[in-house]
Amino acid sequence: MSTVNMSTMRLPRASLCGMAPARRSCALIKSPSSLSSVKNVSKVFGLKSSSFRVSAMAVYKVTLIGPDGAESEFEAPDDSYILDSAENAGVELPYSCRAGACSTCAGQVVAGSVDQSDQSFLDEHQMEKGYLLTCVSYPKSDCVINTHKEEDLC
């Protein structure tokens, strides 16, 4: 006998089809064939999902300051690399390997915090000074980052 897990949530009809709000419940059946639809619905509502749990994801404000002083601001989820979020927002940044193994995308954190545990290029001293690799850094708070810092790493 197979088991079916069900989740129920209330959604205003206006949010789904542009009509006046109505009280309705929508059941989502989580089975192997509908798992992708559960993930899509979860993503729309800002939730992370796995086969075992659903949790809210944080979204942070990231401000990038270029070498000419120009600022770019965008929102970045805590499960997306800063470089990827910047590209999604239309901000162009330098990169090469996208794996944290070079210094092309180097920046320096001015305010806030990041998780760059996926990187393998920077040493402890450089990280203590606030240097990061945008291609493998997740925001962990609102942050301000100076970009184009590859030459400053020496």
Short mmCIF file of N, CA and C in Angstrom, two decimals:
data_model
loop_
_atom_site.label_atom_id
_atom_site.label_comp_id
_atom_site.label_asym_id
_atom_site.label_seq_id
_atom_site.Cartn_x
_atom_site.Cartn_y
_atom_site.Cartn_z
N MET A 1 0.84 -1.17 0.00
CA MET A 1 0.00 0.00 0.00
C MET A 1 0.89 1.24 0.00
N SER A 2 0.63 2.19 -0.88
CA SER A 2 1.46 3.38 -0.96
C SER A 2 0.89 4.50 -0.11
N THR A 3 1.76 5.40 0.31
CA THR A 3 1.36 6.54 1.14
C THR A 3 1.44 7.80 0.31
N VAL A 4 0.44 8.66 0.47
CA VAL A 4 0.43 9.95 -0.23
C VAL A 4 0.45 11.05 0.82
N ASN A 5 1.43 11.94 0.75
CA ASN A 5 1.51 13.08 1.66
C ASN A 5 0.75 14.23 1.03
N MET A 6 -0.06 14.92 1.82
CA MET A 6 -0.84 16.05 1.30
C MET A 6 -0.53 17.30 2.09
N SER A 7 -0.47 18.40 1.37
CA SER A 7 -0.31 19.71 1.99
C SER A 7 -1.46 20.57 1.50
N THR A 8 -2.03 21.36 2.39
CA THR A 8 -3.12 22.24 2.01
C THR A 8 -2.76 23.66 2.37
N MET A 9 -3.07 24.59 1.48
CA MET A 9 -2.83 26.00 1.76
C MET A 9 -3.97 26.81 1.20
N ARG A 10 -4.24 27.96 1.80
CA ARG A 10 -5.26 28.86 1.31
C ARG A 10 -4.60 29.92 0.46
N LEU A 11 -5.15 30.14 -0.72
CA LEU A 11 -4.62 31.14 -1.63
C LEU A 11 -5.76 32.05 -2.05
N PRO A 12 -5.58 33.37 -1.99
CA PRO A 12 -6.62 34.25 -2.50
C PRO A 12 -6.71 34.08 -4.01
N ARG A 13 -7.92 33.99 -4.49
CA ARG A 13 -8.12 33.80 -5.92
C ARG A 13 -7.50 34.95 -6.71
N ALA A 14 -7.52 36.17 -6.14
CA ALA A 14 -6.95 37.33 -6.83
C ALA A 14 -5.48 37.11 -7.15
N SER A 15 -4.78 36.43 -6.28
CA SER A 15 -3.36 36.21 -6.54
C SER A 15 -3.12 35.20 -7.66
N LEU A 16 -4.13 34.39 -7.96
CA LEU A 16 -3.98 33.39 -9.00
C LEU A 16 -4.51 33.84 -10.35
N CYS A 17 -5.62 34.56 -10.36
CA CYS A 17 -6.20 34.91 -11.66
C CYS A 17 -6.70 36.34 -11.76
N GLY A 18 -6.31 37.24 -10.87
CA GLY A 18 -6.67 38.64 -11.00
C GLY A 18 -8.11 38.96 -10.64
N MET A 19 -8.81 38.10 -9.93
CA MET A 19 -10.20 38.34 -9.55
C MET A 19 -10.27 38.76 -8.09
N ALA A 20 -11.48 39.00 -7.64
CA ALA A 20 -11.71 39.37 -6.24
C ALA A 20 -11.32 38.20 -5.35
N PRO A 21 -10.81 38.50 -4.15
CA PRO A 21 -10.41 37.42 -3.25
C PRO A 21 -11.57 36.50 -2.87
N ALA A 22 -11.30 35.23 -2.81
CA ALA A 22 -12.30 34.25 -2.38
C ALA A 22 -11.60 33.24 -1.50
N ARG A 23 -12.31 32.69 -0.54
CA ARG A 23 -11.71 31.70 0.35
C ARG A 23 -11.83 30.32 -0.29
N ARG A 24 -10.72 29.78 -0.68
CA ARG A 24 -10.67 28.44 -1.27
C ARG A 24 -9.42 27.76 -0.76
N SER A 25 -9.43 26.48 -0.69
CA SER A 25 -8.21 25.78 -0.36
C SER A 25 -7.76 24.98 -1.57
N CYS A 26 -6.50 24.83 -1.64
CA CYS A 26 -5.90 24.14 -2.78
C CYS A 26 -5.05 23.01 -2.23
N ALA A 27 -5.34 21.79 -2.59
CA ALA A 27 -4.57 20.65 -2.09
C ALA A 27 -3.49 20.31 -3.11
N LEU A 28 -2.29 20.13 -2.61
CA LEU A 28 -1.18 19.70 -3.44
C LEU A 28 -0.81 18.29 -3.03
N ILE A 29 -0.88 17.37 -3.94
CA ILE A 29 -0.55 15.98 -3.64
C ILE A 29 0.90 15.76 -4.03
N LYS A 30 1.70 15.35 -3.06
CA LYS A 30 3.13 15.14 -3.31
C LYS A 30 3.37 13.66 -3.59
N SER A 31 3.55 13.36 -4.84
CA SER A 31 3.87 12.01 -5.26
C SER A 31 5.02 12.11 -6.26
N PRO A 32 5.68 11.04 -6.58
CA PRO A 32 6.82 11.13 -7.49
C PRO A 32 6.48 11.86 -8.79
N SER A 33 5.26 11.68 -9.32
CA SER A 33 4.93 12.32 -10.59
C SER A 33 4.64 13.80 -10.44
N SER A 34 4.27 14.26 -9.24
CA SER A 34 3.94 15.67 -9.07
C SER A 34 4.97 16.44 -8.25
N LEU A 35 6.10 15.82 -7.95
CA LEU A 35 7.11 16.47 -7.12
C LEU A 35 7.61 17.76 -7.75
N SER A 36 7.77 17.80 -9.06
CA SER A 36 8.25 19.02 -9.69
C SER A 36 7.23 20.14 -9.56
N SER A 37 5.95 19.85 -9.60
CA SER A 37 4.95 20.90 -9.43
C SER A 37 4.97 21.44 -8.01
N VAL A 38 5.23 20.60 -7.03
CA VAL A 38 5.35 21.06 -5.65
C VAL A 38 6.55 21.99 -5.53
N LYS A 39 7.67 21.64 -6.17
CA LYS A 39 8.85 22.49 -6.12
C LYS A 39 8.57 23.82 -6.80
N ASN A 40 7.84 23.81 -7.93
CA ASN A 40 7.53 25.06 -8.63
C ASN A 40 6.64 25.96 -7.78
N VAL A 41 5.61 25.40 -7.16
CA VAL A 41 4.73 26.18 -6.30
C VAL A 41 5.51 26.72 -5.11
N SER A 42 6.37 25.88 -4.54
CA SER A 42 7.18 26.32 -3.40
C SER A 42 8.08 27.48 -3.78
N LYS A 43 8.67 27.43 -4.97
CA LYS A 43 9.57 28.49 -5.42
C LYS A 43 8.82 29.80 -5.59
N VAL A 44 7.59 29.74 -6.14
CA VAL A 44 6.77 30.94 -6.34
C VAL A 44 6.50 31.63 -5.01
N PHE A 45 6.28 30.85 -3.95
CA PHE A 45 5.96 31.41 -2.65
C PHE A 45 7.20 31.63 -1.77
N GLY A 46 8.41 31.56 -2.34
CA GLY A 46 9.63 31.81 -1.58
C GLY A 46 9.96 30.74 -0.58
N LEU A 47 9.72 29.50 -0.94
CA LEU A 47 10.00 28.38 -0.04
C LEU A 47 11.03 27.47 -0.67
N LYS A 48 11.88 26.89 0.17
CA LYS A 48 12.79 25.86 -0.28
C LYS A 48 12.10 24.54 0.00
N SER A 49 12.24 23.59 -0.90
CA SER A 49 11.61 22.31 -0.62
C SER A 49 12.56 21.17 -0.93
N SER A 50 12.38 20.11 -0.22
CA SER A 50 13.06 18.86 -0.50
C SER A 50 12.01 17.79 -0.33
N SER A 51 12.38 16.55 -0.49
CA SER A 51 11.38 15.50 -0.34
C SER A 51 10.93 15.34 1.11
N PHE A 52 11.64 15.96 2.05
CA PHE A 52 11.30 15.78 3.45
C PHE A 52 10.79 17.02 4.16
N ARG A 53 11.09 18.23 3.63
CA ARG A 53 10.69 19.43 4.36
C ARG A 53 10.55 20.63 3.42
N VAL A 54 9.86 21.62 3.92
CA VAL A 54 9.72 22.89 3.21
C VAL A 54 10.06 23.98 4.21
N SER A 55 10.92 24.92 3.83
CA SER A 55 11.29 26.00 4.73
C SER A 55 11.38 27.31 3.95
N ALA A 56 11.20 28.41 4.65
CA ALA A 56 11.26 29.72 4.00
C ALA A 56 12.70 30.07 3.68
N MET A 57 12.92 30.72 2.53
CA MET A 57 14.26 31.16 2.18
C MET A 57 14.37 32.65 2.43
N ALA A 58 15.53 33.08 2.81
CA ALA A 58 15.77 34.50 3.05
C ALA A 58 16.23 35.15 1.75
N VAL A 59 15.84 36.40 1.58
CA VAL A 59 16.28 37.19 0.43
C VAL A 59 16.93 38.45 0.98
N TYR A 60 18.13 38.73 0.51
CA TYR A 60 18.89 39.87 1.03
C TYR A 60 19.12 40.92 -0.05
N LYS A 61 19.34 42.14 0.39
CA LYS A 61 19.68 43.24 -0.51
C LYS A 61 21.20 43.26 -0.65
N VAL A 62 21.67 43.16 -1.88
CA VAL A 62 23.10 43.19 -2.15
C VAL A 62 23.39 44.46 -2.96
N THR A 63 24.36 45.24 -2.49
CA THR A 63 24.79 46.43 -3.20
C THR A 63 26.22 46.21 -3.66
N LEU A 64 26.43 46.32 -4.96
CA LEU A 64 27.77 46.18 -5.53
C LEU A 64 28.28 47.56 -5.92
N ILE A 65 29.52 47.84 -5.56
CA ILE A 65 30.16 49.11 -5.91
C ILE A 65 31.29 48.80 -6.87
N GLY A 66 31.17 49.30 -8.10
CA GLY A 66 32.17 49.05 -9.14
C GLY A 66 33.41 49.90 -8.95
N PRO A 67 34.43 49.69 -9.74
CA PRO A 67 35.69 50.44 -9.61
C PRO A 67 35.52 51.93 -9.87
N ASP A 68 34.49 52.30 -10.62
CA ASP A 68 34.23 53.72 -10.90
C ASP A 68 33.29 54.35 -9.87
N GLY A 69 32.87 53.58 -8.84
CA GLY A 69 31.99 54.08 -7.80
C GLY A 69 30.51 53.89 -8.09
N ALA A 70 30.19 53.38 -9.27
CA ALA A 70 28.79 53.13 -9.62
C ALA A 70 28.23 51.99 -8.77
N GLU A 71 27.02 52.21 -8.24
CA GLU A 71 26.39 51.20 -7.38
C GLU A 71 25.28 50.48 -8.13
N SER A 72 25.20 49.18 -7.90
CA SER A 72 24.11 48.35 -8.42
C SER A 72 23.51 47.62 -7.23
N GLU A 73 22.20 47.68 -7.11
CA GLU A 73 21.52 47.03 -5.98
C GLU A 73 20.51 46.03 -6.52
N PHE A 74 20.44 44.86 -5.89
CA PHE A 74 19.50 43.83 -6.29
C PHE A 74 19.23 42.92 -5.11
N GLU A 75 18.19 42.11 -5.24
CA GLU A 75 17.87 41.14 -4.20
C GLU A 75 18.49 39.79 -4.57
N ALA A 76 19.01 39.12 -3.56
CA ALA A 76 19.65 37.81 -3.77
C ALA A 76 19.16 36.83 -2.71
N PRO A 77 18.61 35.69 -3.13
CA PRO A 77 18.22 34.67 -2.15
C PRO A 77 19.45 34.05 -1.51
N ASP A 78 19.26 33.53 -0.30
CA ASP A 78 20.40 32.96 0.43
C ASP A 78 20.89 31.64 -0.14
N ASP A 79 20.19 31.10 -1.13
CA ASP A 79 20.64 29.85 -1.74
C ASP A 79 21.13 30.04 -3.18
N SER A 80 21.45 31.28 -3.53
CA SER A 80 21.94 31.59 -4.87
C SER A 80 23.25 32.36 -4.76
N TYR A 81 24.23 32.00 -5.58
CA TYR A 81 25.50 32.72 -5.55
C TYR A 81 25.28 34.19 -5.94
N ILE A 82 26.09 35.07 -5.38
CA ILE A 82 25.97 36.50 -5.65
C ILE A 82 26.16 36.79 -7.14
N LEU A 83 27.12 36.13 -7.78
CA LEU A 83 27.34 36.33 -9.22
C LEU A 83 26.09 35.97 -10.02
N ASP A 84 25.46 34.84 -9.70
CA ASP A 84 24.25 34.42 -10.41
C ASP A 84 23.11 35.41 -10.19
N SER A 85 22.93 35.87 -8.97
CA SER A 85 21.87 36.84 -8.68
C SER A 85 22.13 38.16 -9.39
N ALA A 86 23.40 38.57 -9.45
CA ALA A 86 23.74 39.80 -10.16
C ALA A 86 23.40 39.67 -11.64
N GLU A 87 23.76 38.55 -12.24
CA GLU A 87 23.44 38.33 -13.66
C GLU A 87 21.94 38.33 -13.89
N ASN A 88 21.18 37.71 -12.99
CA ASN A 88 19.72 37.70 -13.11
C ASN A 88 19.13 39.10 -13.03
N ALA A 89 19.82 39.99 -12.31
CA ALA A 89 19.37 41.38 -12.17
C ALA A 89 19.92 42.27 -13.29
N GLY A 90 20.68 41.71 -14.21
CA GLY A 90 21.23 42.47 -15.33
C GLY A 90 22.53 43.18 -15.03
N VAL A 91 23.20 42.79 -13.95
CA VAL A 91 24.48 43.40 -13.57
C VAL A 91 25.61 42.51 -14.10
N GLU A 92 26.52 43.11 -14.84
CA GLU A 92 27.64 42.35 -15.40
C GLU A 92 28.84 42.42 -14.46
N LEU A 93 29.39 41.28 -14.14
CA LEU A 93 30.58 41.17 -13.30
C LEU A 93 31.60 40.28 -14.00
N PRO A 94 32.89 40.49 -13.72
CA PRO A 94 33.89 39.61 -14.31
C PRO A 94 33.84 38.22 -13.66
N TYR A 95 34.10 37.20 -14.45
CA TYR A 95 34.21 35.83 -13.93
C TYR A 95 34.97 34.99 -14.94
N SER A 96 35.45 33.84 -14.48
CA SER A 96 36.15 32.94 -15.37
C SER A 96 35.72 31.50 -15.10
N CYS A 97 36.13 30.96 -13.97
CA CYS A 97 35.92 29.53 -13.72
C CYS A 97 34.53 29.20 -13.17
N ARG A 98 33.90 30.10 -12.44
CA ARG A 98 32.60 29.90 -11.78
C ARG A 98 32.66 28.73 -10.78
N ALA A 99 33.85 28.42 -10.29
CA ALA A 99 34.00 27.29 -9.36
C ALA A 99 34.79 27.67 -8.11
N GLY A 100 35.14 28.95 -7.95
CA GLY A 100 35.89 29.36 -6.77
C GLY A 100 37.34 28.95 -6.79
N ALA A 101 37.88 28.72 -7.98
CA ALA A 101 39.26 28.24 -8.10
C ALA A 101 40.19 29.27 -8.73
N CYS A 102 39.70 30.49 -8.98
CA CYS A 102 40.54 31.56 -9.53
C CYS A 102 40.14 32.87 -8.85
N SER A 103 40.70 33.98 -9.28
CA SER A 103 40.41 35.25 -8.61
C SER A 103 39.73 36.28 -9.51
N THR A 104 39.28 35.89 -10.69
CA THR A 104 38.69 36.83 -11.64
C THR A 104 37.49 37.58 -11.06
N CYS A 105 36.66 36.91 -10.27
CA CYS A 105 35.43 37.52 -9.74
C CYS A 105 35.62 38.09 -8.33
N ALA A 106 36.84 38.30 -7.90
CA ALA A 106 37.10 38.74 -6.52
C ALA A 106 36.45 40.08 -6.21
N GLY A 107 35.97 40.19 -5.00
CA GLY A 107 35.40 41.42 -4.47
C GLY A 107 35.81 41.54 -3.02
N GLN A 108 35.35 42.61 -2.37
CA GLN A 108 35.66 42.80 -0.95
C GLN A 108 34.41 43.28 -0.23
N VAL A 109 34.04 42.58 0.82
CA VAL A 109 32.85 42.91 1.59
C VAL A 109 33.13 44.15 2.43
N VAL A 110 32.27 45.16 2.27
CA VAL A 110 32.36 46.39 3.05
C VAL A 110 31.44 46.31 4.26
N ALA A 111 30.28 45.71 4.06
CA ALA A 111 29.30 45.55 5.14
C ALA A 111 28.52 44.27 4.88
N GLY A 112 28.12 43.59 5.95
CA GLY A 112 27.34 42.37 5.83
C GLY A 112 28.21 41.13 5.91
N SER A 113 27.58 40.00 5.59
CA SER A 113 28.31 38.74 5.67
C SER A 113 27.90 37.81 4.54
N VAL A 114 28.83 36.91 4.18
CA VAL A 114 28.61 35.95 3.11
C VAL A 114 29.12 34.58 3.55
N ASP A 115 28.64 33.55 2.88
CA ASP A 115 29.15 32.19 3.06
C ASP A 115 29.89 31.84 1.78
N GLN A 116 31.19 31.67 1.87
CA GLN A 116 31.97 31.29 0.70
C GLN A 116 32.73 29.99 0.94
N SER A 117 32.07 29.09 1.64
CA SER A 117 32.70 27.81 1.98
C SER A 117 32.97 26.93 0.74
N ASP A 118 32.38 27.27 -0.40
CA ASP A 118 32.62 26.50 -1.62
C ASP A 118 33.90 26.89 -2.35
N GLN A 119 34.55 27.97 -1.94
CA GLN A 119 35.74 28.46 -2.65
C GLN A 119 36.99 27.72 -2.22
N SER A 120 37.99 27.69 -3.11
CA SER A 120 39.25 27.01 -2.78
C SER A 120 40.47 27.87 -3.13
N PHE A 121 40.26 29.13 -3.48
CA PHE A 121 41.37 29.96 -3.95
C PHE A 121 41.93 30.88 -2.86
N LEU A 122 41.07 31.57 -2.14
CA LEU A 122 41.52 32.56 -1.15
C LEU A 122 42.08 31.88 0.10
N ASP A 123 43.08 32.52 0.70
CA ASP A 123 43.61 31.99 1.96
C ASP A 123 42.89 32.69 3.13
N GLU A 124 43.14 32.21 4.33
CA GLU A 124 42.48 32.74 5.53
C GLU A 124 42.74 34.24 5.71
N HIS A 125 43.97 34.67 5.45
CA HIS A 125 44.34 36.09 5.61
C HIS A 125 43.51 36.97 4.67
N GLN A 126 43.35 36.55 3.43
CA GLN A 126 42.56 37.31 2.46
C GLN A 126 41.09 37.36 2.86
N MET A 127 40.56 36.25 3.34
CA MET A 127 39.16 36.22 3.77
C MET A 127 38.95 37.09 5.00
N GLU A 128 39.94 37.12 5.92
CA GLU A 128 39.85 37.98 7.09
C GLU A 128 39.78 39.46 6.70
N LYS A 129 40.42 39.81 5.59
CA LYS A 129 40.38 41.19 5.08
C LYS A 129 39.08 41.49 4.34
N GLY A 130 38.21 40.50 4.22
CA GLY A 130 36.91 40.71 3.58
C GLY A 130 36.82 40.34 2.13
N TYR A 131 37.88 39.76 1.57
CA TYR A 131 37.83 39.37 0.16
C TYR A 131 36.92 38.16 -0.02
N LEU A 132 36.25 38.12 -1.15
CA LEU A 132 35.36 37.02 -1.47
C LEU A 132 35.40 36.76 -2.97
N LEU A 133 34.89 35.60 -3.36
CA LEU A 133 34.73 35.26 -4.77
C LEU A 133 33.22 35.24 -5.02
N THR A 134 32.75 36.17 -5.85
CA THR A 134 31.30 36.30 -6.06
C THR A 134 30.68 35.07 -6.71
N CYS A 135 31.48 34.28 -7.43
CA CYS A 135 30.93 33.12 -8.12
C CYS A 135 30.55 31.99 -7.18
N VAL A 136 31.07 31.99 -5.94
CA VAL A 136 30.76 30.92 -4.99
C VAL A 136 30.42 31.47 -3.60
N SER A 137 29.89 32.69 -3.54
CA SER A 137 29.53 33.29 -2.26
C SER A 137 28.02 33.49 -2.18
N TYR A 138 27.45 33.02 -1.07
CA TYR A 138 26.03 33.21 -0.80
C TYR A 138 25.88 34.38 0.17
N PRO A 139 24.90 35.26 -0.03
CA PRO A 139 24.68 36.30 0.97
C PRO A 139 24.06 35.69 2.23
N LYS A 140 24.50 36.17 3.39
CA LYS A 140 23.94 35.72 4.66
C LYS A 140 23.31 36.88 5.42
N SER A 141 23.36 38.07 4.82
CA SER A 141 22.72 39.28 5.35
C SER A 141 22.71 40.29 4.21
N ASP A 142 22.06 41.43 4.43
CA ASP A 142 22.20 42.51 3.47
C ASP A 142 23.68 42.84 3.42
N CYS A 143 24.23 43.10 2.24
CA CYS A 143 25.66 43.36 2.18
C CYS A 143 26.03 44.35 1.08
N VAL A 144 27.18 44.98 1.30
CA VAL A 144 27.77 45.91 0.36
C VAL A 144 29.13 45.34 -0.02
N ILE A 145 29.39 45.25 -1.33
CA ILE A 145 30.61 44.61 -1.82
C ILE A 145 31.27 45.49 -2.87
N ASN A 146 32.56 45.73 -2.70
CA ASN A 146 33.36 46.38 -3.75
C ASN A 146 33.77 45.29 -4.73
N THR A 147 33.55 45.54 -6.02
CA THR A 147 33.85 44.53 -7.03
C THR A 147 35.17 44.83 -7.75
N HIS A 148 35.56 43.95 -8.65
CA HIS A 148 36.77 44.10 -9.47
C HIS A 148 38.03 44.24 -8.60
N LYS A 149 38.19 43.32 -7.66
CA LYS A 149 39.31 43.39 -6.71
C LYS A 149 40.41 42.36 -6.96
N GLU A 150 40.44 41.78 -8.13
CA GLU A 150 41.43 40.75 -8.42
C GLU A 150 42.85 41.24 -8.23
N GLU A 151 43.17 42.46 -8.70
CA GLU A 151 44.54 42.98 -8.61
C GLU A 151 44.94 43.32 -7.17
N ASP A 152 43.95 43.55 -6.30
CA ASP A 152 44.25 43.91 -4.90
C ASP A 152 44.63 42.69 -4.04
N LEU A 153 44.46 41.50 -4.55
CA LEU A 153 44.72 40.30 -3.76
C LEU A 153 46.20 40.05 -3.51
N CYS A 154 47.09 40.65 -4.28
CA CYS A 154 48.53 40.40 -4.15
C CYS A 154 49.11 40.92 -2.87
#
